[in-house]
Amino acid sequence: MNDLIDCGLETGLCTNCIHKGGFELLVNEMMNKNVVTLKPTDTIGKAIQLFREKNIRHLPVINEDDHCIGIISDRDIRSAVPSSLLQFEEMSKVLNQTVDTIMVKDVITVHPLDFFEEAAVLFNQYRIGCLPVESENKLVGIITQTDIIQTFITLTGTDQPGSQIEVRLHNQTGQLAELTRLISNENINILSVLIYPDQIHPNDNIIVLRLSTINPLPVIKSLENHGVEVIFPKLKEYPI
Amino acid sequence: MSGKAAFIYSDDYQTYKFKKGHPFNQYRLKITLDLLKKSKAITDQDILSPRFATDEEIGLIHDNRYIEAVKKAGYGKLSEDEAEKFGLGTEDTPIFSNMHEASSLIVGGTLTAVEAVMSGQYAHALNLGGGLHHSFRGRASGFCIYNDCAIAIQYIRKNYQAKVLYIDTDAHHGDGVQLAFYDDSYVCTLSIHETGRYLFPGTGTIYERGHGEGYGYSFNIPLDAFTEDESFLDCYKQSLTKIIEYFKPDVIVTQNGADAHYYDPLTHLSASMQIYREIPKLAHELAHQYCNGRWIGLGGGGYDIWRVVPRAWSLLWMEMSGQDLPIGPLPEEWRERWQKESPVALPYTWEDPDDMFEPIPRKKEIEEKNLLTLQRALQILQQS
C-alpha cells in the first residue's frame, strides 16, 4: 500500500503510484508531512510550549506504534487552564498534568488516498479544524482548513497572474467546448474554469474563467460577436 | 517647496513596440510631450536622454537565462517552446525585433532618473517610459519585459544604501516589485489598485504583508470596481501619510500608471482627472518633508492614450517641476495636431466634465467597503 502512495519518484515518472497523474486532489498531495506530535505522557506545559514555538493550533497524540490515539487543540488548552490568576501551585499542577487527561480520543482521520472533496466535507460535518492522516494505522501527515483553502486557491487559478471573466451558457452539451474554442482562437491560455448553476436562470450555468492575460478585451469581443453573454467585465470603447 | 526636476526622454522609446493594435503603446509619450510643449510647461533644458542599462544592472533583478532568452527572442532565435517558459511570445508580451535593446533603454532611462536624483544634481526626475512593474525574475508578464522599477530600487539599495518607499497607483497590482522585495525591510511597497477579483494579475490582497524580515513592509489597498475620486484619494492619502511616517524613507519611487481613469479600456475603476492632480501633489509634498526632495517618478499602465494619459502625465510633470497646475482649456494647437489621428474625440479641458458617467448606485457601499479595506490594511501600523 505504502509504495502506491509515495514511490519516491518525481511526478509523472511512475505508472504505478499516485504520482502518475500529477496534481490529483488527493489528501496525500496537500497534507503536511512534517507533523509535530505529542506522547500521551507529555505534559500540558509542553503542549503549550509547542503551540507557541511552532505557531500551530493542533497537536496529534501518538502511541509507540505511531498510531494517533488523540488530539488536542489550543482551544482544549484554553479550557483546561481556566485562569491566569491561579496561584502558582495550582497552576503548576495543571501544567504538569499529562495530555491524555484532556485530549479528544475519538479522532476522525483520513487516508492519504482520500479525495480533497471528502476531506473538505468532514471539516464542515464535524466542525473540526484539522484532520490527522493515517496509513496502516500510522500517522503520516496532517491537513488543516488552511490546506483546503490553499487547494481551492490553486483550483481557481488565482495563484498565477491572470484576468477573470464570467459568462452565462446554456446547460447543454458542447457549449463549454465552443466557449474554449473561441478563447483558443484568440491565442489565450485558460488557467482555470469553474462552473456553477445560475441562480436566476435555471437552464443556464455561470462559467468563471481565469485567463492568462492582462488584456481580456479581444476574448470578450469575440465571445459577444458569437452570441455568448459576458456578465463581467463589459466591453468598453477601445481607442487603441 | 521647490527643486530642479529632470524629464528623461528619447524618441527611441518608440522601439518598445509589441505590434500594431497592442494596448501598450509608447506613442502616448509623444502625445504627452507635445502637450507639455504646447502648454509651455517644458523646455529642452529639462530633458535628459536615457542611457542603455548594462546586463549587470538588469541582472540585479533578472535571471541571466531570462536576459539571454529576451536577447535571442529579439534576434528571432528563440524557439516557441523556450519562449513560453519565459512568458515571451504570448498575446501580452509578443516577441518583437531587438526587444532586449528596447527594454534596456527603458531600464537605462529609469537608472538615469535615479542617478540624476541620488547624485544631488536634481531633486526629482521623471521617466514616463518606465514603470513596468509586472515582470518577474525569470518571466515577462502583463506587457512588461524588464522590471525597471525593481531594478532601480535594487540599484539604489546597492549603490546608496538608502531606504526606498515605492508607491504604485497603477490600477493593476504592482506584483513584480512587491515580490522582488517581499522579504526586505529596507524597501517598503505600497500598491493601491483595483481588486484582483476580476482584474489582472489577481494578487494584491491586504493579507500580502511581506515575509520574514520584510513582514510589515508590503502594503496593498485593493479597491472595489467602480471606485470614484473621493474614495480613491481618501485611501491614497491616508495610507501614504501613515506609512511614510512609520517607514521614514530616504527616497521615494512612484509608479504613476494612468489606468485607473473611467475611460481606461482595461480596468473598471471610475476615477477622473482629479486623482492625477492629487496623487503627485502629495508625493511631492512628502518627498520634501521626509526625503530632502528625493523623488523618482515613473510611468506605467495607461491604455486610453488619447483622452487620459497625455493630461495625466503632463500634470505629473508640472507638479514635479513646481508649476501651477492648469485649469480650463487645453492648448487648441495640441487638439488640432492630434484630433485627426485619434479614434475618439479629444477633451477640451484639463478637467473632466462632471457628467462624464452616470451616477453609480452602489457608490455608498463601495466607499464603505474601501474604507474597511484601508483600515484592515493599516491595522499592522497600530500594532507596532
XYZ file of N, CA and C in Angstrom, chain B residues 183-311:
387
model
N 10.858 40.114 1.131
C 11.489 39.791 2.420
C 12.537 40.841 2.808
N 12.382 42.058 2.287
C 13.364 43.120 2.519
C 12.716 44.227 3.362
N 13.330 44.549 4.492
C 12.738 45.570 5.360
C 13.261 46.970 5.042
N 14.161 47.086 4.045
C 14.666 48.408 3.668
C 13.923 48.978 2.472
N 13.017 48.147 1.914
C 12.189 48.608 0.801
C 10.742 48.381 1.203
N 9.966 49.458 1.246
C 8.566 49.342 1.610
C 7.733 49.578 0.347
N 6.823 48.666 0.051
C 5.990 48.848 -1.137
C 4.540 49.110 -0.740
N 3.930 50.069 -1.416
C 2.511 50.368 -1.229
C 1.855 50.358 -2.601
N 0.883 49.486 -2.789
C 0.180 49.432 -4.071
C -1.306 49.666 -3.835
N -1.848 50.645 -4.548
C -3.288 50.922 -4.496
C -3.829 50.587 -5.872
N -4.785 49.671 -5.930
C -5.199 49.151 -7.238
C -6.624 48.643 -7.184
N -7.172 48.366 -8.361
C -8.474 47.704 -8.399
C -8.312 46.272 -7.904
N -9.262 45.799 -7.118
C -9.197 44.441 -6.575
C -8.915 43.416 -7.674
N -8.182 42.380 -7.297
C -7.821 41.340 -8.251
C -8.937 40.340 -8.518
N -10.121 40.634 -8.006
C -11.261 39.745 -8.236
C -11.424 39.442 -9.730
N -11.455 40.483 -10.522
C -11.545 40.300 -11.964
C -10.256 40.707 -12.663
N -9.614 41.743 -12.110
C -8.518 42.380 -12.839
C -7.190 41.649 -12.661
N -6.423 41.644 -13.725
C -5.047 41.160 -13.717
C -4.256 41.917 -12.643
N -3.273 41.338 -11.961
C -2.899 39.928 -12.020
C -3.676 39.048 -11.049
N -4.511 39.643 -10.191
C -5.305 38.842 -9.254
C -4.764 38.897 -7.836
N -3.499 39.284 -7.682
C -2.914 39.389 -6.341
C -3.139 40.809 -5.794
N -2.500 41.107 -4.643
C -2.620 42.431 -4.052
C -3.717 42.500 -3.007
N -3.874 41.427 -2.227
C -4.837 41.474 -1.128
C -4.176 42.132 0.080
N -4.986 42.559 1.029
C -4.444 43.218 2.216
C -3.582 42.267 3.042
N -3.778 40.963 2.841
C -3.035 39.998 3.651
C -1.619 39.750 3.133
N -1.304 40.268 1.972
C 0.070 40.149 1.485
C 0.867 41.272 2.145
N 1.564 40.930 3.220
C 2.230 41.966 4.025
C 3.742 41.850 4.038
N 4.288 40.897 3.289
C 5.726 40.676 3.313
C 6.036 39.393 4.040
N 7.322 39.021 4.031
C 7.709 37.727 4.584
C 9.033 37.875 5.329
N 9.194 37.118 6.384
C 10.454 37.129 7.133
C 10.794 38.533 7.610
N 12.018 38.968 7.323
C 12.464 40.322 7.689
C 11.539 41.383 7.108
N 10.969 41.060 5.945
C 10.153 42.049 5.223
C 8.700 42.089 5.671
N 8.338 41.290 6.691
C 6.948 41.302 7.131
C 6.584 42.687 7.666
N 5.485 43.234 7.162
C 5.088 44.576 7.580
C 5.644 45.666 6.679
N 6.280 45.276 5.581
C 6.812 46.275 4.650
C 6.211 46.153 3.247
N 5.144 45.369 3.123
C 4.370 45.360 1.879
C 2.949 45.756 2.248
N 2.421 46.758 1.549
C 1.053 47.199 1.817
C 0.245 47.159 0.524
N -0.986 46.698 0.641
C -1.877 46.658 -0.504
C -3.241 47.215 -0.134
N -3.747 48.105 -1.002
C -5.109 48.599 -0.814
C -5.890 48.247 -2.088
N -6.577 47.102 -2.099
C -7.366 46.743 -3.273
C -8.729 47.438 -3.230
N -9.019 48.231 -4.247
C -10.272 48.996 -4.273
C -11.317 48.266 -5.101
N -12.568 48.451 -4.722
C -13.664 47.842 -5.453
C -13.765 48.418 -6.866
N -14.272 47.605 -7.791
C -14.565 48.119 -9.128
C -15.543 49.296 -8.969
N -15.448 50.278 -9.857
C -16.300 51.485 -9.885
C -15.998 52.487 -8.769
N -14.841 52.345 -8.130
C -14.437 53.331 -7.132
C -14.239 54.697 -7.796
N -14.724 55.752 -7.123
C -14.622 57.108 -7.675
C -13.525 57.913 -6.955
N -13.338 59.157 -7.425
C -12.235 60.010 -6.957
C -12.103 60.088 -5.437
N -13.219 60.442 -4.795
C -13.181 60.737 -3.360
C -12.618 59.571 -2.562
N -13.160 58.396 -2.836
C -12.769 57.206 -2.093
C -11.332 56.802 -2.453
N -10.990 56.898 -3.722
C -9.624 56.587 -4.170
C -8.634 57.482 -3.428
N -8.920 58.787 -3.445
C -7.975 59.739 -2.857
C -7.910 59.610 -1.335
N -9.051 59.307 -0.738
C -9.078 59.120 0.707
C -8.150 57.956 1.093
N -8.270 56.851 0.361
C -7.417 55.681 0.637
C -5.956 56.009 0.369
N -5.694 56.719 -0.712
C -4.321 57.066 -1.075
C -3.689 57.954 -0.015
N -4.401 59.005 0.356
C -3.820 59.983 1.286
C -3.604 59.377 2.663
N -4.629 58.672 3.153
C -4.499 58.095 4.499
C -3.393 57.055 4.572
N -3.365 56.154 3.569
C -2.356 55.095 3.629
C -0.963 55.688 3.484
N -0.793 56.570 2.516
C 0.548 57.095 2.262
C 1.083 57.902 3.452
N 0.257 58.782 4.007
C 0.772 59.602 5.108
C 1.125 58.744 6.330
N 0.331 57.698 6.573
C 0.629 56.851 7.732
C 1.845 55.968 7.496
N 1.931 55.420 6.295
C 3.052 54.509 6.011
C 4.379 55.267 5.976
N 4.373 56.458 5.411
C 5.638 57.194 5.303
C 6.114 57.646 6.682
N 5.165 57.919 7.556
C 5.521 58.313 8.909
C 6.165 57.142 9.661
N 5.679 55.948 9.357
C 6.182 54.747 10.009
C 7.516 54.319 9.413
N 7.648 54.426 8.074
C 8.825 53.872 7.399
C 9.987 54.859 7.300
N 9.668 56.146 7.199
C 10.690 57.200 7.087
C 11.752 56.885 6.017
N 11.341 56.935 4.764
C 12.267 56.582 3.678
C 13.293 57.680 3.417
N 14.365 57.307 2.677
C 15.345 58.291 2.218
C 15.019 58.784 0.817
N 14.266 57.967 0.081
C 13.912 58.331 -1.292
C 12.576 57.674 -1.642
N 11.816 58.370 -2.504
C 10.514 57.846 -2.935
C 10.580 57.498 -4.420
N 10.096 56.312 -4.758
C 9.913 55.947 -6.173
C 8.413 55.770 -6.389
N 7.845 56.526 -7.337
C 6.418 56.356 -7.608
C 6.211 55.743 -8.985
N 5.255 54.813 -9.055
C 4.846 54.257 -10.338
C 3.507 54.909 -10.622
N 3.469 55.754 -11.671
C 2.289 56.577 -11.915
C 1.466 56.093 -13.108
N 1.175 54.803 -13.132
C 0.270 54.288 -14.163
C -0.993 55.138 -14.206
N -1.492 55.383 -15.425
C -2.663 56.263 -15.570
C -3.840 55.467 -16.122
N -4.104 54.317 -15.488
C -5.177 53.459 -15.999
C -6.313 53.243 -15.005
N -6.368 54.096 -13.967
C -7.495 53.991 -13.031
C -8.649 54.892 -13.476
N -8.472 55.558 -14.606
C -9.478 56.508 -15.096
C -10.689 55.775 -15.671
N -11.838 56.401 -15.540
C -13.082 55.841 -16.072
C -12.947 55.410 -17.536
N -12.233 56.184 -18.336
C -12.112 55.875 -19.766
C -11.195 54.700 -20.069
N -10.376 54.285 -19.106
C -9.395 53.252 -19.449
C -10.093 51.968 -19.883
N -9.705 51.426 -21.043
C -10.440 50.263 -21.557
C -10.180 48.970 -20.784
N -9.052 48.869 -20.084
C -8.701 47.587 -19.473
C -9.154 47.448 -18.024
N -9.565 48.524 -17.373
C -9.847 48.444 -15.938
C -11.266 48.927 -15.644
N -11.662 48.811 -14.376
C -13.074 49.081 -14.068
C -13.253 50.077 -12.929
N -12.253 50.923 -12.698
C -12.415 51.990 -11.709
C -13.094 53.171 -12.393
N -13.562 54.128 -11.583
C -14.290 55.261 -12.156
C -13.694 56.584 -11.697
N -12.374 56.677 -11.776
C -11.712 57.911 -11.361
C -11.708 58.918 -12.510
N -11.511 60.190 -12.157
C -11.419 61.246 -13.162
C -10.017 61.847 -13.113
N -9.819 62.902 -13.912
C -8.538 63.588 -13.957
C -8.130 64.129 -12.583
N -9.110 64.283 -11.703
C -8.839 64.846 -10.385
C -7.760 64.065 -9.630
N -7.787 62.726 -9.753
C -6.801 61.957 -8.982
C -5.394 62.198 -9.515
N -5.291 62.548 -10.800
C -3.951 62.753 -11.372
C -3.394 64.146 -11.058
N -4.213 64.981 -10.450
C -3.714 66.222 -9.845
C -3.228 65.942 -8.437
N -4.046 65.167 -7.720
C -3.815 64.997 -6.284
C -2.710 63.989 -5.973
N -2.595 62.915 -6.763
C -1.600 61.876 -6.466
C -0.188 62.464 -6.434
N 0.244 63.170 -7.499
C 1.616 63.702 -7.447
C 1.787 64.825 -6.429
N 0.718 65.556 -6.163
C 0.815 66.668 -5.213
C 1.276 66.177 -3.848
N 0.650 65.126 -3.351
C 1.004 64.613 -2.026
C 2.389 63.960 -2.038
N 2.701 63.221 -3.104
C 4.021 62.587 -3.194
C 5.108 63.659 -3.151
N 4.871 64.746 -3.873
C 5.823 65.861 -3.939
C 6.052 66.479 -2.554
N 4.938 66.752 -1.904
C 4.992 67.362 -0.575
C 5.759 66.464 0.404
N 5.443 65.158 0.383
C 6.077 64.233 1.328
C 7.547 63.990 0.993
N 7.885 64.044 -0.301
C 9.289 63.886 -0.696
C 10.123 64.993 -0.049
N 9.572 66.208 -0.023
C 10.305 67.313 0.611
C 10.315 67.173 2.130
N 9.193 66.715 2.670
C 9.093 66.604 4.122
C 10.014 65.506 4.684
N 10.134 64.390 3.975
C 10.858 63.239 4.529
C 12.192 62.941 3.850
N 12.320 63.269 2.556
C 13.445 62.741 1.776
C 14.318 63.840 1.178
N 14.266 65.019 1.727
C 15.040 66.120 1.168
C 14.723 66.289 -0.324
N 13.492 65.995 -0.693
C 13.055 66.174 -2.070
C 13.203 64.958 -2.960
N 14.066 63.999 -2.568
C 14.392 62.896 -3.488
C 13.152 62.092 -3.916
N 12.825 62.234 -5.202
C 11.619 61.608 -5.739
C 11.853 61.224 -7.191
N 11.679 59.947 -7.481
C 11.799 59.448 -8.847
C 10.415 58.983 -9.285
N 9.914 59.574 -10.362
C 8.589 59.222 -10.867
C 8.720 58.374 -12.127
N 7.829 57.392 -12.246
C 7.850 56.506 -13.417
C 6.452 56.432 -14.024
N 6.395 56.014 -15.280
C 5.095 55.823 -15.942
C 4.478 54.510 -15.495
N 3.923 53.769 -16.462
C 3.265 52.506 -16.132
C 2.137 52.264 -17.104
N 1.030 51.708 -16.589
C -0.128 51.464 -17.442
C -0.760 52.767 -17.894
N -1.770 52.657 -18.737
C -2.427 53.842 -19.301
C -2.772 53.507 -20.735
N -4.020 53.086 -20.953
C -4.371 52.488 -22.245
C -5.364 53.330 -23.022
N -5.835 54.432 -22.439
C -6.515 55.441 -23.250
C -5.463 56.510 -23.505
N -4.732 56.311 -24.606
C -3.554 57.145 -24.851
C -3.923 58.508 -25.413
N -5.205 58.727 -25.678
C -5.649 59.999 -26.253
C -6.273 60.923 -25.213
N -7.241 60.396 -24.482
C -8.019 61.272 -23.589
C -7.458 61.322 -22.176
N -6.713 60.274 -21.773
C -6.310 60.192 -20.371
C -4.816 60.441 -20.166
N -3.986 59.604 -20.791
C -2.558 59.613 -20.472
C -1.894 60.984 -20.677
N -2.106 61.664 -21.829
C -1.384 62.932 -22.021
C -1.690 63.958 -20.930
N -2.935 64.068 -20.549
C -3.281 65.037 -19.500
C -2.718 64.596 -18.145
